[in-house]
Each structure stands twice: as structure tokens, then as C-alpha cells.
Short mmCIF file of C-alpha atoms and ligand atoms in Angstrom, two decimals:
data_model
loop_
_atom_site.label_atom_id
_atom_site.label_comp_id
_atom_site.label_asym_id
_atom_site.label_seq_id
_atom_site.Cartn_x
_atom_site.Cartn_y
_atom_site.Cartn_z
CA MET A 1 0.00 0.00 0.00
CA LYS A 2 1.20 3.53 -0.79
CA LYS A 3 2.19 5.63 2.22
CA LEU A 4 -0.04 8.68 2.51
CA VAL A 5 0.79 11.26 5.18
CA VAL A 6 -1.65 13.94 6.33
CA LEU A 7 -0.62 16.90 8.50
CA THR A 8 -3.66 18.53 10.10
CA GLY A 9 -4.15 21.75 12.04
CA ALA A 10 -6.97 23.46 13.88
CA GLY A 11 -8.78 24.27 10.59
CA ILE A 12 -9.93 20.68 10.06
CA SER A 13 -11.91 20.82 13.31
CA ALA A 14 -13.31 24.33 12.75
CA GLU A 15 -16.50 23.00 11.14
CA SER A 16 -16.97 20.69 14.14
CA GLY A 17 -17.36 23.86 16.19
CA LEU A 18 -13.83 24.01 17.68
CA LYS A 19 -12.34 27.44 17.09
CA THR A 20 -8.90 27.94 15.52
CA PHE A 21 -6.88 30.74 17.05
CA ARG A 22 -5.13 32.51 14.20
CA ASP A 23 -8.53 33.28 12.67
CA SER A 24 -9.36 35.29 15.79
CA ASP A 25 -6.39 37.68 15.95
CA GLY A 26 -4.04 35.42 17.86
CA LEU A 27 -6.50 34.86 20.68
CA TRP A 28 -7.65 31.37 21.59
CA GLU A 29 -11.26 31.48 22.80
CA GLY A 30 -10.64 35.06 23.97
CA TYR A 31 -7.40 34.35 25.84
CA ASN A 32 -3.84 35.44 25.11
CA ILE A 33 -1.79 32.31 24.47
CA GLU A 34 0.89 33.50 26.95
CA ASP A 35 -1.73 33.56 29.74
CA VAL A 36 -2.94 30.00 29.29
CA ALA A 37 -0.59 27.90 27.15
CA THR A 38 2.94 28.32 28.54
CA PRO A 39 4.87 26.84 31.50
CA GLN A 40 5.07 30.40 32.92
CA ALA A 41 1.27 30.68 32.90
CA TRP A 42 1.02 27.41 34.86
CA GLN A 43 3.52 28.76 37.40
CA CYS A 44 1.77 32.11 37.81
CA ASN A 45 -1.87 31.07 37.68
CA PRO A 46 -2.40 27.28 37.57
CA ALA A 47 -6.13 27.58 38.35
CA LEU A 48 -6.72 29.74 35.26
CA VAL A 49 -4.75 27.33 33.04
CA GLN A 50 -6.59 24.31 34.45
CA GLU A 51 -9.96 26.01 33.94
CA PHE A 52 -9.05 27.02 30.37
CA TYR A 53 -8.20 23.43 29.38
CA ASN A 54 -11.18 22.01 31.28
CA GLU A 55 -13.42 24.25 29.14
CA ARG A 56 -11.59 23.21 25.94
CA ARG A 57 -12.02 19.53 26.96
CA LYS A 58 -15.75 20.05 27.53
CA SER A 59 -16.09 21.51 24.01
CA VAL A 60 -14.07 18.67 22.48
CA LEU A 61 -16.23 16.02 24.18
CA GLU A 62 -19.38 17.77 22.89
CA ALA A 63 -18.02 18.12 19.31
CA GLN A 64 -18.47 15.51 16.58
CA PRO A 65 -16.11 14.58 13.73
CA ASN A 66 -17.04 16.23 10.42
CA ALA A 67 -17.01 15.07 6.79
CA ALA A 68 -13.26 15.80 6.48
CA HIS A 69 -12.32 13.59 9.46
CA TYR A 70 -14.54 10.78 8.11
CA ALA A 71 -13.13 11.07 4.58
CA LEU A 72 -9.54 10.68 5.89
CA ALA A 73 -10.59 7.51 7.74
CA LYS A 74 -12.03 6.15 4.46
CA LEU A 75 -8.63 6.59 2.76
CA GLU A 76 -7.36 3.58 4.75
CA GLN A 77 -9.30 1.33 2.32
CA LYS A 78 -6.57 1.94 -0.25
CA TYR A 79 -3.59 3.68 1.41
CA ASP A 80 -1.29 3.21 4.38
CA VAL A 81 -2.37 6.46 6.06
CA THR A 82 -0.62 8.23 8.93
CA ILE A 83 -2.20 11.39 10.30
CA ILE A 84 0.15 13.76 12.10
CA THR A 85 -2.04 16.26 13.88
CA GLN A 86 -1.28 19.47 15.71
CA ASN A 87 -4.75 19.25 17.22
CA ILE A 88 -5.37 18.29 20.80
CA ASP A 89 -8.89 17.00 20.03
CA ASP A 90 -9.63 13.30 19.37
CA LEU A 91 -11.88 13.76 16.33
CA HIS A 92 -9.62 11.79 13.92
CA GLU A 93 -9.78 8.75 16.21
CA ARG A 94 -13.53 9.09 16.68
CA ALA A 95 -13.97 9.22 12.89
CA GLY A 96 -12.14 5.88 12.60
CA SER A 97 -8.54 6.76 11.64
CA THR A 98 -6.22 4.14 13.13
CA LYS A 99 -2.74 5.75 12.93
CA VAL A 100 -2.84 9.21 14.48
CA MET A 101 0.21 10.92 15.95
CA HIS A 102 -0.57 13.85 18.26
CA LEU A 103 2.36 16.27 18.04
CA HIS A 104 0.93 18.57 20.71
CA GLY A 105 -0.67 15.99 22.98
CA ILE A 106 -4.33 15.13 23.46
CA ILE A 107 -6.70 16.92 25.79
CA THR A 108 -8.61 13.80 26.82
CA ARG A 109 -5.61 12.70 28.93
CA SER A 110 -3.94 14.29 31.95
CA GLN A 111 -0.22 14.58 32.56
CA SER A 112 2.04 14.80 35.59
CA SER A 113 3.32 18.36 36.05
CA VAL A 114 6.82 17.03 36.81
CA ASN A 115 7.16 14.14 34.32
CA PRO A 116 5.50 14.54 30.89
CA GLU A 117 5.81 10.80 30.25
CA LEU A 118 3.29 10.04 33.00
CA THR A 119 -0.14 10.45 31.38
CA TYR A 120 -3.56 9.17 32.43
CA PRO A 121 -7.11 8.89 31.08
CA ILE A 122 -9.57 11.45 32.46
CA ASN A 123 -12.96 10.56 33.83
CA GLY A 124 -15.28 13.26 32.45
CA TRP A 125 -14.26 16.76 31.35
CA GLU A 126 -12.56 18.19 34.43
CA ILE A 127 -9.14 17.88 36.08
CA GLY A 128 -9.43 19.13 39.67
CA MET A 129 -6.74 21.31 41.25
CA ASP A 130 -6.39 18.68 43.98
CA GLU A 131 -5.69 15.78 41.60
CA VAL A 132 -2.12 14.46 41.63
CA CYS A 133 0.03 11.98 39.69
CA GLU A 134 1.68 8.90 41.20
CA LEU A 135 4.63 11.11 42.24
CA GLY A 136 2.33 13.41 44.21
CA SER A 137 2.54 16.38 41.81
CA PRO A 138 -0.52 18.15 40.40
CA LEU A 139 -2.10 16.87 37.20
CA ARG A 140 -2.40 19.17 34.16
CA ALA A 141 -3.71 18.68 30.63
CA HIS A 142 -1.60 16.41 28.37
CA VAL A 143 -0.80 19.14 25.84
CA VAL A 144 2.46 20.65 24.65
CA TRP A 145 2.65 24.31 25.67
CA PHE A 146 4.51 27.02 23.79
CA GLY A 147 8.13 26.85 24.93
CA GLU A 148 8.01 23.11 25.69
CA ASP A 149 9.73 20.32 23.75
CA VAL A 150 7.80 18.48 21.05
CA PRO A 151 9.01 14.92 21.68
CA MET A 152 7.28 13.43 18.61
CA ILE A 153 8.88 15.80 16.08
CA GLY A 154 11.74 13.40 15.14
CA PRO A 155 9.46 10.41 14.43
CA ALA A 156 7.05 12.75 12.57
CA ALA A 157 9.86 14.01 10.31
CA GLN A 158 10.82 10.39 9.51
CA ILE A 159 7.23 9.60 8.55
CA CYS A 160 7.03 12.69 6.32
CA SER A 161 10.25 11.75 4.52
CA LYS A 162 8.72 8.37 3.51
CA ALA A 163 5.42 9.73 2.16
CA ALA A 164 4.32 8.85 -1.39
CA VAL A 165 1.40 11.31 -1.19
CA PHE A 166 1.13 14.24 1.25
CA MET A 167 -1.80 16.41 2.37
CA LEU A 168 -1.73 19.50 4.58
CA ILE A 169 -5.13 20.55 5.95
CA GLY A 170 -6.15 23.63 7.95
CA SER A 171 -2.86 24.88 9.37
CA SER A 172 -1.52 28.43 9.31
CA LEU A 173 2.03 26.97 9.34
CA ALA A 174 2.90 29.53 11.99
CA VAL A 175 3.67 27.13 14.85
CA TYR A 176 7.15 25.59 14.85
CA PRO A 177 8.59 22.96 14.83
CA ALA A 178 5.39 21.43 13.35
CA ALA A 179 5.39 23.86 10.39
CA GLY A 180 8.91 22.71 9.43
CA LEU A 181 7.70 19.14 8.79
CA ILE A 182 6.70 20.06 5.25
CA SER A 183 10.39 20.45 4.34
CA TYR A 184 10.92 16.71 5.02
CA VAL A 185 8.38 15.73 2.36
CA ARG A 186 10.06 14.80 -0.94
CA PRO A 187 9.26 17.53 -3.48
CA GLU A 188 8.62 15.10 -6.35
CA ILE A 189 5.55 13.46 -4.76
CA PRO A 190 1.98 14.87 -5.02
CA ARG A 191 1.62 17.40 -2.16
CA TYR A 192 -1.80 18.95 -1.57
CA ILE A 193 -2.83 21.85 0.65
CA ILE A 194 -6.50 22.36 1.60
CA ASP A 195 -7.40 25.63 3.34
CA PRO A 196 -9.94 28.38 2.53
CA LYS A 197 -7.12 30.90 3.17
CA ILE A 198 -3.87 29.34 1.94
CA PRO A 199 -1.05 30.65 4.17
CA ASP A 200 1.60 32.77 2.37
CA VAL A 201 4.40 30.43 3.34
CA ALA A 202 2.69 27.60 1.42
CA THR A 203 2.44 29.54 -1.83
CA ARG A 204 6.12 28.91 -2.50
CA GLY A 205 7.09 25.58 -4.07
CA THR A 206 4.84 23.24 -5.89
CA LEU A 207 2.00 22.48 -3.50
CA ILE A 208 -1.27 21.67 -5.25
CA ARG A 209 -3.64 24.27 -3.83
CA ILE A 210 -7.24 23.44 -2.98
CA GLN A 211 -8.72 26.65 -1.67
CA GLU A 212 -11.78 25.20 0.08
CA LYS A 213 -13.12 24.50 3.53
CA ALA A 214 -12.09 21.08 4.85
CA THR A 215 -15.58 19.54 4.63
CA ILE A 216 -15.71 20.38 0.90
CA GLY A 217 -12.09 19.99 -0.21
CA VAL A 218 -11.09 16.87 1.74
CA PRO A 219 -13.93 14.49 0.71
CA ALA A 220 -13.51 15.58 -2.94
CA LEU A 221 -9.75 14.91 -2.89
CA VAL A 222 -10.22 11.62 -1.03
CA ASN A 223 -12.72 10.41 -3.66
CA LYS A 224 -10.23 11.28 -6.40
CA LEU A 225 -7.38 9.46 -4.60
CA LEU A 226 -9.56 6.38 -4.05
CA GLU A 227 -10.44 6.28 -7.75
CA ASP A 228 -6.82 6.75 -9.01
P1 NAD B 1 -4.20 28.04 13.30
O1 NAD B 1 -5.34 28.44 14.17
O2 NAD B 1 -2.92 28.77 13.42
O3 NAD B 1 -4.64 28.18 11.75
C1 NAD B 1 -5.87 27.63 11.32
C2 NAD B 1 -5.83 27.42 9.82
O4 NAD B 1 -7.03 26.75 9.48
C3 NAD B 1 -5.78 28.73 9.02
O5 NAD B 1 -4.83 28.61 7.96
C4 NAD B 1 -7.21 28.84 8.47
O6 NAD B 1 -7.28 29.49 7.21
C5 NAD B 1 -7.60 27.39 8.34
N1 NAD B 1 -9.05 27.13 8.37
C6 NAD B 1 -10.02 27.85 8.99
N2 NAD B 1 -11.24 27.29 8.76
C7 NAD B 1 -11.00 26.18 8.02
C8 NAD B 1 -11.84 25.17 7.45
N3 NAD B 1 -13.17 25.18 7.62
N4 NAD B 1 -11.26 24.18 6.72
C9 NAD B 1 -9.91 24.15 6.53
N5 NAD B 1 -9.07 25.08 7.02
C10 NAD B 1 -9.61 26.07 7.76
O7 NAD B 1 -3.99 26.49 13.49
P2 NAD B 1 -2.67 25.59 13.57
O8 NAD B 1 -1.78 25.90 12.42
O9 NAD B 1 -3.17 24.20 13.77
O10 NAD B 1 -1.94 26.06 14.90
C11 NAD B 1 -2.72 26.20 16.05
C12 NAD B 1 -2.19 25.51 17.29
O11 NAD B 1 -3.25 25.65 18.26
C13 NAD B 1 -1.96 24.04 17.13
O12 NAD B 1 -0.71 23.77 17.63
C14 NAD B 1 -3.02 23.34 17.99
O13 NAD B 1 -2.41 22.50 18.96
C15 NAD B 1 -3.73 24.43 18.76
N6 NAD B 1 -5.22 24.39 18.57
C16 NAD B 1 -5.86 23.18 18.50
C17 NAD B 1 -7.24 23.12 18.29
C18 NAD B 1 -7.90 21.74 18.23
O14 NAD B 1 -7.36 20.79 18.77
N7 NAD B 1 -9.06 21.60 17.55
C19 NAD B 1 -7.96 24.30 18.15
C20 NAD B 1 -7.28 25.53 18.24
C21 NAD B 1 -5.91 25.56 18.44
#
């Protein structure tokens, strides 16, 4: 089976009701990123950070996968598909995709605040301020904050370098190191970008541009790839 690699960003989940942040002037649900998504924010105001991610988790649990998530799952009928997602939601898995790598973690799990390798399932939508890991330290959301390492970036780059077909969906390509993954994809293979507002950085090179919302552009491209 041909290896098909998909890199997704917040845009693929926008039509499931989960807001992106670069579409709203660099705010994420009304918050400055520095106030809620950095190690410094957790040090200064852990209750605010916990509450922010509890609210995001509630929204994720209430959201449903959309036609783009389902179409990517259907691609597995004919391709060896790996999805590398920057998203912290679990909509790819719920749509049926079986190989999903979460570069920035997944909000449905909690994480020890002293050892990022200790992660746990969460019962419901809330992590309480009194909940602790097995080492006795507070639990936080299992997400990679700005300024933290992205442990999966090496394996993700390897996967990109082996792709025979590549798709980029709904990412502003403004968040590094994830945005740099595209440079590991061999330029001679078919490389598609689907976004209603193609980011400037992606206009260089030979990406095949599909200027559509994910729920329109992704199912159409998937149908074409399944027929090829
Ligand atoms: P971004 O917010 O920086 O950019 C969103 C991109 O999606 C833009 O290019 C925009 O034009 C495009 N877009 C908007 N509506 C779309 C649609 N209907 N179909 C297709 N594309 C659409 O997103 P990013 O590049 O992923 O970076 C944001 C960071 O914030 C990520 O690291 C992610 O972890 C986090 N985040 C995650 C979620 C989520 O898990 N659903 C939501 C918001 C932010």
C-alpha cells in the first residue's frame, strides 16, 4: 500500500465547532496564548490554566467529527495512512482513523506536572486542582505548551520523509517545529494543501492548492485518490 501522510491543524476541526486561534487575531477562545498555554502561565496562575483546558475539553467532548475527518478515515481502504495532527482533540480517532500521531498531545488525557511521560485517562471533562500523579505532583492537561519540547517531532519528520502522497489541511504553518515538517516531504511526490485561506508560506514551491473548507475539499480529494 502507498504511504499517505496527512498533517492537520486546527482548521480541520473548525467545522466541528472548535475554534482555531489565528482566525481570531491570535486569541484562543478570547485568551492570550501566553496567559494559558505556557509553563510560565502554569507557574503564575495554575487555576486559570486548568480552567481554560477544562473548558476546551468540555467543548471537544461535545463536538463531533465532520465530513473531512470521516473522509480521511475512508482513505485507509486503499492507502497506508498516517495522520500527524497538531490538534489536541480526538476527532480523527472518533472518525475511525487508526494511525494518528498527536504532536501537541491530546486533551482527553492528563499529565504529571513534573514528568510529561506520565499520562492518564480522564474521567469526564474536568481535572481538579487537587488531583495528583503517582509522584504526588498536580495533574495538568496532556498538551504541549509554547516553549516546551515536542518529543514526537523526530518520528514525525521520519514519517514525512517516507510519504508517497502528502496532504496539509487547515494549518496556518505559523507554529514551529510542526510547520517545518513540510520540508521533510520529498518535493517530487503529489503534495496537496487544503485551506480556505492558503497561508503565504505555502504559496512557494509546488504544493497543489485546494482553496476550500475542509468539509468540501477533503472528501472531494479523497474520492479522487480512491479512484486513481
Ligand atoms: P491556526 O489556528 O494557526 O490556523 C488555522 C488554519 O485553518 C488557518 O490557515 C485557516 O485558514 C484554516 N481554516 C479555517 N477554517 C477552516 C476550514 N473550515 N477548513 C480548513 N481550514 C480552515 O492552526 P494551527 O496551524 O493548527 O496552529 C494552532 C495551534 O493551536 C496548534 O498547535 C493546535 O495545537 C492548537 N489548537 C488546537 C485546536 C484543536 O485541537 N481543535 C484548536 C485551536 C488551536
